PDB file of C-alpha atoms in Angstrom:
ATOM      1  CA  UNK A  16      -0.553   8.376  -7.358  1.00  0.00           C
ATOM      2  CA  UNK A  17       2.319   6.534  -9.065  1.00  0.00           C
ATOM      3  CA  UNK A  18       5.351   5.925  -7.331  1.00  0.00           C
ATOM      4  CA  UNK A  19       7.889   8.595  -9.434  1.00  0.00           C
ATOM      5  CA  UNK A  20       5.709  11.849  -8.151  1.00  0.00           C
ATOM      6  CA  UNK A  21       5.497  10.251  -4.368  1.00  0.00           C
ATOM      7  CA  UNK A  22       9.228  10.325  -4.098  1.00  0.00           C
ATOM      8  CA  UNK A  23       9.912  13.665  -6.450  1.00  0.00           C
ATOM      9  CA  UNK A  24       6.889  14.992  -3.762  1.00  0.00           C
ATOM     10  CA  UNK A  25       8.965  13.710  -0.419  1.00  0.00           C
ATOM     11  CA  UNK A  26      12.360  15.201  -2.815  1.00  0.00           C
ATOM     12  CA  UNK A  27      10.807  18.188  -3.299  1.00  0.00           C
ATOM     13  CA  UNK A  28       9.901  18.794   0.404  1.00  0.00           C
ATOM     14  CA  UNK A  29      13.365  17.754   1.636  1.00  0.00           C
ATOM     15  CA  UNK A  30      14.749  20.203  -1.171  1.00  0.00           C
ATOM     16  CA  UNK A  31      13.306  23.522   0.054  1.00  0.00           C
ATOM     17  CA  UNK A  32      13.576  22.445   3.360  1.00  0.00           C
ATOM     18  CA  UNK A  33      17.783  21.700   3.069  1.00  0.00           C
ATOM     19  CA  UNK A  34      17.864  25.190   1.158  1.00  0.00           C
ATOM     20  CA  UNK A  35      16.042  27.406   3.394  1.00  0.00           C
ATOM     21  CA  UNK A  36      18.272  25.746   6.287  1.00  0.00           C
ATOM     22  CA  UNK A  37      21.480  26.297   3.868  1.00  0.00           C
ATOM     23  CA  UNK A  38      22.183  22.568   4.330  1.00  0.00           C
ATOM     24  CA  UNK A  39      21.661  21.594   0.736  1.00  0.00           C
ATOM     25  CA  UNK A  40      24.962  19.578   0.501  1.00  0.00           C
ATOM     26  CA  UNK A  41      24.752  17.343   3.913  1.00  0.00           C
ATOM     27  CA  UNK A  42      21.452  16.733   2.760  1.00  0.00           C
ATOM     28  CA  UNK A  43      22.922  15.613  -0.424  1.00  0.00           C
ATOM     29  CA  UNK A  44      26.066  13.449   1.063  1.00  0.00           C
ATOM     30  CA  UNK A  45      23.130  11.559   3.732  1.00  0.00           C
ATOM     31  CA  UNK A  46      20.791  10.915   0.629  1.00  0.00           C
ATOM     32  CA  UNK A  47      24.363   9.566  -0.915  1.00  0.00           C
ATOM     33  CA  UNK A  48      24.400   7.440   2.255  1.00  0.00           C
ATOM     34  CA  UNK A  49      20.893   6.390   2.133  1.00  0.00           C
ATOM     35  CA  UNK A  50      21.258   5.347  -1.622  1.00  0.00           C
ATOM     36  CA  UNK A  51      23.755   2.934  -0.903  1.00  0.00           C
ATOM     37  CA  UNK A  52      22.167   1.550   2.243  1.00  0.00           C
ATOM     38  CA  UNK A  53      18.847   0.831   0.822  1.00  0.00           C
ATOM     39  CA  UNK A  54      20.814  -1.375  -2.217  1.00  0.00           C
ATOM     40  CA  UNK A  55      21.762  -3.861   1.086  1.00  0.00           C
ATOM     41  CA  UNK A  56      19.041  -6.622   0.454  1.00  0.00           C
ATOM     42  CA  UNK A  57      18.693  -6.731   4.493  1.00  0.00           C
ATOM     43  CA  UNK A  58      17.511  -2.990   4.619  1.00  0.00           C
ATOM     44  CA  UNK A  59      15.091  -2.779   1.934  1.00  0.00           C
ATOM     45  CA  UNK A  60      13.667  -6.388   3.249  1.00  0.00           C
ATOM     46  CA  UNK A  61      13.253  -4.256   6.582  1.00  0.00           C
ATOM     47  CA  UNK A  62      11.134  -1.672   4.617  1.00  0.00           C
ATOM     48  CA  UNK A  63       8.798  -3.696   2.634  1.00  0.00           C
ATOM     49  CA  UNK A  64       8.112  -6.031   5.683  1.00  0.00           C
ATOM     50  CA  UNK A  65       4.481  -6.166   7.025  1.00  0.00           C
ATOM     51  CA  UNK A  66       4.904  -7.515   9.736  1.00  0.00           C
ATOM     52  CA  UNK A  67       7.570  -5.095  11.191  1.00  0.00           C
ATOM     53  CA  UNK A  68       5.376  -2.140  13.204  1.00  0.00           C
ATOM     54  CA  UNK A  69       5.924   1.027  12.415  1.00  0.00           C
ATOM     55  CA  UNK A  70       7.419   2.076  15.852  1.00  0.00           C
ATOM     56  CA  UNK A  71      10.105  -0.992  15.389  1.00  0.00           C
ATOM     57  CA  UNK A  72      10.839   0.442  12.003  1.00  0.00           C
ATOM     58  CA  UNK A  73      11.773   3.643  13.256  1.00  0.00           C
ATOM     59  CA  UNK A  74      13.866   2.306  16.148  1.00  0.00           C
ATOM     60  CA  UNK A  75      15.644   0.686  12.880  1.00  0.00           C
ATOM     61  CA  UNK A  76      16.140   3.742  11.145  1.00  0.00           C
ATOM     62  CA  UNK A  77      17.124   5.728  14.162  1.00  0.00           C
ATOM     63  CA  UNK A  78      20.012   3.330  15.209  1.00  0.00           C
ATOM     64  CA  UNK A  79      21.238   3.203  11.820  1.00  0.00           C
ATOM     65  CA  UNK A  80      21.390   6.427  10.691  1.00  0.00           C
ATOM     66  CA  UNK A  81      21.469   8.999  13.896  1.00  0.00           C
ATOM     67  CA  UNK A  82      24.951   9.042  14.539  1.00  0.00           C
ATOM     68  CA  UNK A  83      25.710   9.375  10.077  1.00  0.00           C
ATOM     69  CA  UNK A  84      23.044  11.904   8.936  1.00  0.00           C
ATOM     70  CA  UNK A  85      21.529  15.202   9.395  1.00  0.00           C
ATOM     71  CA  UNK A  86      18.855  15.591  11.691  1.00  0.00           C
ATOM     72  CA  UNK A  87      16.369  17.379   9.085  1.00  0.00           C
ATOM     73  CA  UNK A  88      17.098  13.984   6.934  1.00  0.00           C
ATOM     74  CA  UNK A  89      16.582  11.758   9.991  1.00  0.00           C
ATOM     75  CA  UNK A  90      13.703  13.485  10.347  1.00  0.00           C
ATOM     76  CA  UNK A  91      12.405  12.820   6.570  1.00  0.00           C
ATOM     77  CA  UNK A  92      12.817   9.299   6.638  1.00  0.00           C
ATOM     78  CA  UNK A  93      11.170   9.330   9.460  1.00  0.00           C
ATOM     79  CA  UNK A  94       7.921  10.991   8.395  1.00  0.00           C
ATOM     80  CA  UNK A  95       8.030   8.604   5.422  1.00  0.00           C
ATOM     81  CA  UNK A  96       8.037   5.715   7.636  1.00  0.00           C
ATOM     82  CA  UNK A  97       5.142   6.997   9.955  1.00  0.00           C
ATOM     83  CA  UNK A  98       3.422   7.569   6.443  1.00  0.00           C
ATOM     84  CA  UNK A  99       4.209   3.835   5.291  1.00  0.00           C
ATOM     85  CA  UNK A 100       5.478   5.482   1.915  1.00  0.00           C
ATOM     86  CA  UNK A 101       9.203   3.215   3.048  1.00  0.00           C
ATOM     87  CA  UNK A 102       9.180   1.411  -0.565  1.00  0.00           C
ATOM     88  CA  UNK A 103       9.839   4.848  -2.126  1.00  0.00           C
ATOM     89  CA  UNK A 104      12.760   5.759   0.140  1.00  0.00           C
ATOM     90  CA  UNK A 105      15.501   4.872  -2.337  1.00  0.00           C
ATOM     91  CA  UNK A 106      13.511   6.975  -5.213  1.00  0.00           C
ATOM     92  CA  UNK A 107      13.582  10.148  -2.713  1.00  0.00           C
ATOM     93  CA  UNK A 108      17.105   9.610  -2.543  1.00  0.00           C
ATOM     94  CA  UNK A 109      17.701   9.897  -5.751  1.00  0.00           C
ATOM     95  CA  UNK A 110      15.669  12.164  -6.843  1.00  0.00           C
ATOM     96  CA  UNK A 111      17.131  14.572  -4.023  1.00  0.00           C
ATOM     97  CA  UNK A 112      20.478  14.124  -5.839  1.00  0.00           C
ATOM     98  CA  UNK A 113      19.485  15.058  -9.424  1.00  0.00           C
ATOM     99  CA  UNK A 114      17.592  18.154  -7.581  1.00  0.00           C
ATOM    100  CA  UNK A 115      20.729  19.332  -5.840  1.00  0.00           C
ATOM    101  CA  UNK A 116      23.544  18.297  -8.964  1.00  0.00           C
ATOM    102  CA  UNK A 117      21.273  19.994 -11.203  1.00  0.00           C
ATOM    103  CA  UNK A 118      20.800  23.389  -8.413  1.00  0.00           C
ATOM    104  CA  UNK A 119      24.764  23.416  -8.219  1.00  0.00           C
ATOM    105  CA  UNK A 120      25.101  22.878 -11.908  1.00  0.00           C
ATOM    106  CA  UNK A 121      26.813  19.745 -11.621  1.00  0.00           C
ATOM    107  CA  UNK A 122      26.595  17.190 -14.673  1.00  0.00           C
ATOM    108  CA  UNK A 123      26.613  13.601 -14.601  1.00  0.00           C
ATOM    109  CA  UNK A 124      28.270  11.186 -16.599  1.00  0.00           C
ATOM    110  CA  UNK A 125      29.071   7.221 -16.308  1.00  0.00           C
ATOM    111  CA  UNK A 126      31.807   5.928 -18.118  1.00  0.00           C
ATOM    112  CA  UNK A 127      31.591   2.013 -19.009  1.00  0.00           C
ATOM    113  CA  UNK A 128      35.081   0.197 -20.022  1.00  0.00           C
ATOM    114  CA  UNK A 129      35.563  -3.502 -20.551  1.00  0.00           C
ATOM    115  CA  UNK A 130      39.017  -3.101 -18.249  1.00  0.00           C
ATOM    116  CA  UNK A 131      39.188  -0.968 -14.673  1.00  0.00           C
ATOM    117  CA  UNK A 132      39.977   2.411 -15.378  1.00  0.00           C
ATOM    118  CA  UNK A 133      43.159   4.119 -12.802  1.00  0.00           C
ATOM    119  CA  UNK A 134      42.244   7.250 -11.376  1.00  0.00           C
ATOM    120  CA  UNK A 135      44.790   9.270 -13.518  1.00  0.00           C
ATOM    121  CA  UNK A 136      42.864   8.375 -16.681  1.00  0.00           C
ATOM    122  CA  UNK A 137      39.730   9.109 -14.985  1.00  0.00           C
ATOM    123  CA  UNK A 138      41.038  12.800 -13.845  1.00  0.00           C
ATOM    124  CA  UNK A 139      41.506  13.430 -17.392  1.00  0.00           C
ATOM    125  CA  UNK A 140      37.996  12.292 -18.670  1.00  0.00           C
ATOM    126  CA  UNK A 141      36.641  14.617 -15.634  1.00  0.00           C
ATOM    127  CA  UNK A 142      38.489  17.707 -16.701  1.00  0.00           C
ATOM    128  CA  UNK A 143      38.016  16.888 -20.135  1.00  0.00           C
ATOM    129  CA  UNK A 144      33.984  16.943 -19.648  1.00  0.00           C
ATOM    130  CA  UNK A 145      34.348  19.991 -17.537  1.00  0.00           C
ATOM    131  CA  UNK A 146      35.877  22.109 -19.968  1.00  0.00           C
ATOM    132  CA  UNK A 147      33.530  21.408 -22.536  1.00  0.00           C
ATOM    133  CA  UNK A 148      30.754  21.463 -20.830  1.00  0.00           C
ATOM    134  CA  UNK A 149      31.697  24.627 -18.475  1.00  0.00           C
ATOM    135  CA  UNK A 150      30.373  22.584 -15.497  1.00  0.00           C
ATOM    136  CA  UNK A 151      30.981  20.102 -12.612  1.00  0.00           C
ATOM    137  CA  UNK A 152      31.452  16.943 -13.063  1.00  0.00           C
ATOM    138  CA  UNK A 153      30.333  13.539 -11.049  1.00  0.00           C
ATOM    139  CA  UNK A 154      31.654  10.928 -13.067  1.00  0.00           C
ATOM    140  CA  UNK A 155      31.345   6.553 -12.321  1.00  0.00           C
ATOM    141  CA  UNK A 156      32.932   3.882 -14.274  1.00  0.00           C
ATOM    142  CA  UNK A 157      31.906   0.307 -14.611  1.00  0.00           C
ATOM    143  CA  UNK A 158      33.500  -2.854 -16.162  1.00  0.00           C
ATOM    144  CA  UNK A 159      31.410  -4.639 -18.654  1.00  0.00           C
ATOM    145  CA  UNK A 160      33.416  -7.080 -20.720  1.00  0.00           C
ATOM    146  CA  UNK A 161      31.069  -7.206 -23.022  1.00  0.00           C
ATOM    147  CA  UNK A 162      31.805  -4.181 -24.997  1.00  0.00           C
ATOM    148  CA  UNK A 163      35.455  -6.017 -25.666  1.00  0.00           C
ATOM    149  CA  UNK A 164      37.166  -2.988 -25.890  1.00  0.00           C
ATOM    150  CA  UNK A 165      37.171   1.267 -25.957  1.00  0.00           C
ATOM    151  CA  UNK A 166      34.000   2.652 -24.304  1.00  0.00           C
ATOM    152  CA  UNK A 167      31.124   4.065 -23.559  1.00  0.00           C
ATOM    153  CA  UNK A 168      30.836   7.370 -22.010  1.00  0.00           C
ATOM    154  CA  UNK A 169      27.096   8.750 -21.181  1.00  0.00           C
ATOM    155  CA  UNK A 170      27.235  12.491 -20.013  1.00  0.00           C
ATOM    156  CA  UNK A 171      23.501  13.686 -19.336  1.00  0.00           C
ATOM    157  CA  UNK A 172      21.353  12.002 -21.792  1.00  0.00           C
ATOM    158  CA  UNK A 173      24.050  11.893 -24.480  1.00  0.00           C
ATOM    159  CA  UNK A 174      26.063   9.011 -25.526  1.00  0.00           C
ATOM    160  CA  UNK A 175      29.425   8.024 -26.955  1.00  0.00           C
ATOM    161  CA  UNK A 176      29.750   4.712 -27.813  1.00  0.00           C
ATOM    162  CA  UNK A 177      33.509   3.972 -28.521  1.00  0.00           C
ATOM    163  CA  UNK A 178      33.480   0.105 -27.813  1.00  0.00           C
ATOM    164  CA  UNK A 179      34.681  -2.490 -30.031  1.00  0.00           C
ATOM    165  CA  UNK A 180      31.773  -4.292 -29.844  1.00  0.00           C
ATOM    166  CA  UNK A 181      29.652  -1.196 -31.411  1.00  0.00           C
ATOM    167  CA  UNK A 182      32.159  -1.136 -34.166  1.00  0.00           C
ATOM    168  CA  UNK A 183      31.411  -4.739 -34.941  1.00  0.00           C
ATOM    169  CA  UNK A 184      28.199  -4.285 -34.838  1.00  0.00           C
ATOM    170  CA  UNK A 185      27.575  -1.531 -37.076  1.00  0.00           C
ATOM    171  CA  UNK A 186      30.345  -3.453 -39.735  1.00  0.00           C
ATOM    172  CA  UNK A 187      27.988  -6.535 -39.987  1.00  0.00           C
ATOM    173  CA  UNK A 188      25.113  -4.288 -39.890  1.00  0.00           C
ATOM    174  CA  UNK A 189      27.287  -2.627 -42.830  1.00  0.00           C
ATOM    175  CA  UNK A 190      28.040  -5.962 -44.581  1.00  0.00           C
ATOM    176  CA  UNK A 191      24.671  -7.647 -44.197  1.00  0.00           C
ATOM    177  CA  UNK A 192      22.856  -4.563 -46.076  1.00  0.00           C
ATOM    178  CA  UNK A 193      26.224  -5.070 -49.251  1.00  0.00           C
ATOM    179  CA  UNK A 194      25.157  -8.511 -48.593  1.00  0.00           C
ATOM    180  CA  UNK A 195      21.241  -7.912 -49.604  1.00  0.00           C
ATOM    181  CA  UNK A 196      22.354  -4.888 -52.135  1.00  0.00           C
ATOM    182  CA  UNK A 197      24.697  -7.577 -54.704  1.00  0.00           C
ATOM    183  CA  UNK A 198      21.767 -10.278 -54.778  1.00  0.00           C
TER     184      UNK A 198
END
């Protein structure tokens, strides 16, 4: 079984489970939490580790999550450790989070910038995307200098690409075929 359907399988469980409970959205804020404590280097060393025991794992996962998450998610991470299917902990997380944004008909999009972006100007993208797309909004921004200026906003699986460094590419893309055209 490849490792995609293991954690949409483990997702999927959690899912129906959160939503017969009616806890869909603390699910949803400890997968959050999860997500960003298995990108710590420590804790996913912790997970792949052989020669950690099973039981020592779980004394690991208890102390650092039972006082921060549900119990019906303590409980899933849990069963995944007892079923040594750890590795695929940070794929169940996310794939618990596209399951409940898409159930509440929220929409994602990431917005990349070559400077930081203030939270004003970043309200306004938000509400901007909401209106046209009649939905919810979770929106990120990240800094990459290498688009030199403008942006690059990705809602879904659709893409603007404003950034200076598109434009220049697509002008000497643009030149390069005049170029090969006049000879």
């Amino acid at each position: 079984m490849n490792e995609s359907q293991i954690s949409v399988r483990y997702a999927k469980a959690l899912f129906q489970s959160a939503s017969e409970k009616q806890l869909l959205e603390r699910v949803f804020k400890d997968m959050e939490l999860l997500s960003n404590i298995c990108k710590l280097d420590d804790f996913l060393y912790m997970l792949v580790l052989p020669s950690m025991q099973t039981s020592q794992k779980h004394k690991m996962a208890d102390s650092i999550f039972a006082a921060h998450i549900s119990e019906i998610s303590l409980s899933m991470i849990n069963l995944v450790i007892r079923n040594k299917r750890e590795a695929y902990l940070p794929g169940i997380a996310r794939n618990y989070a596209d399951m409940y944004r898409k159930a509440m008909g929220i929409r994602t999009a990431k917005l990349l910038t070559a400077q930081p972006v203030d939270d004003s100007a970043m309200n306004g993208i938000k509400e901007l995307i909401r209106k046209t797309y009649n939905s919810d909004v979770a929106l990120s921004s990240s800094v990459d200098k290498d688009i030199i200026g403008g942006f690059v906003l990705t809602i879904e699986n659709q893409q603007y690409n404003a950034s200076v460094a598109n434009s220049l590419k697509r002008l000497k893309k643009k030149l390069l075929q005049t170029s090969i055209e006049n000879k």
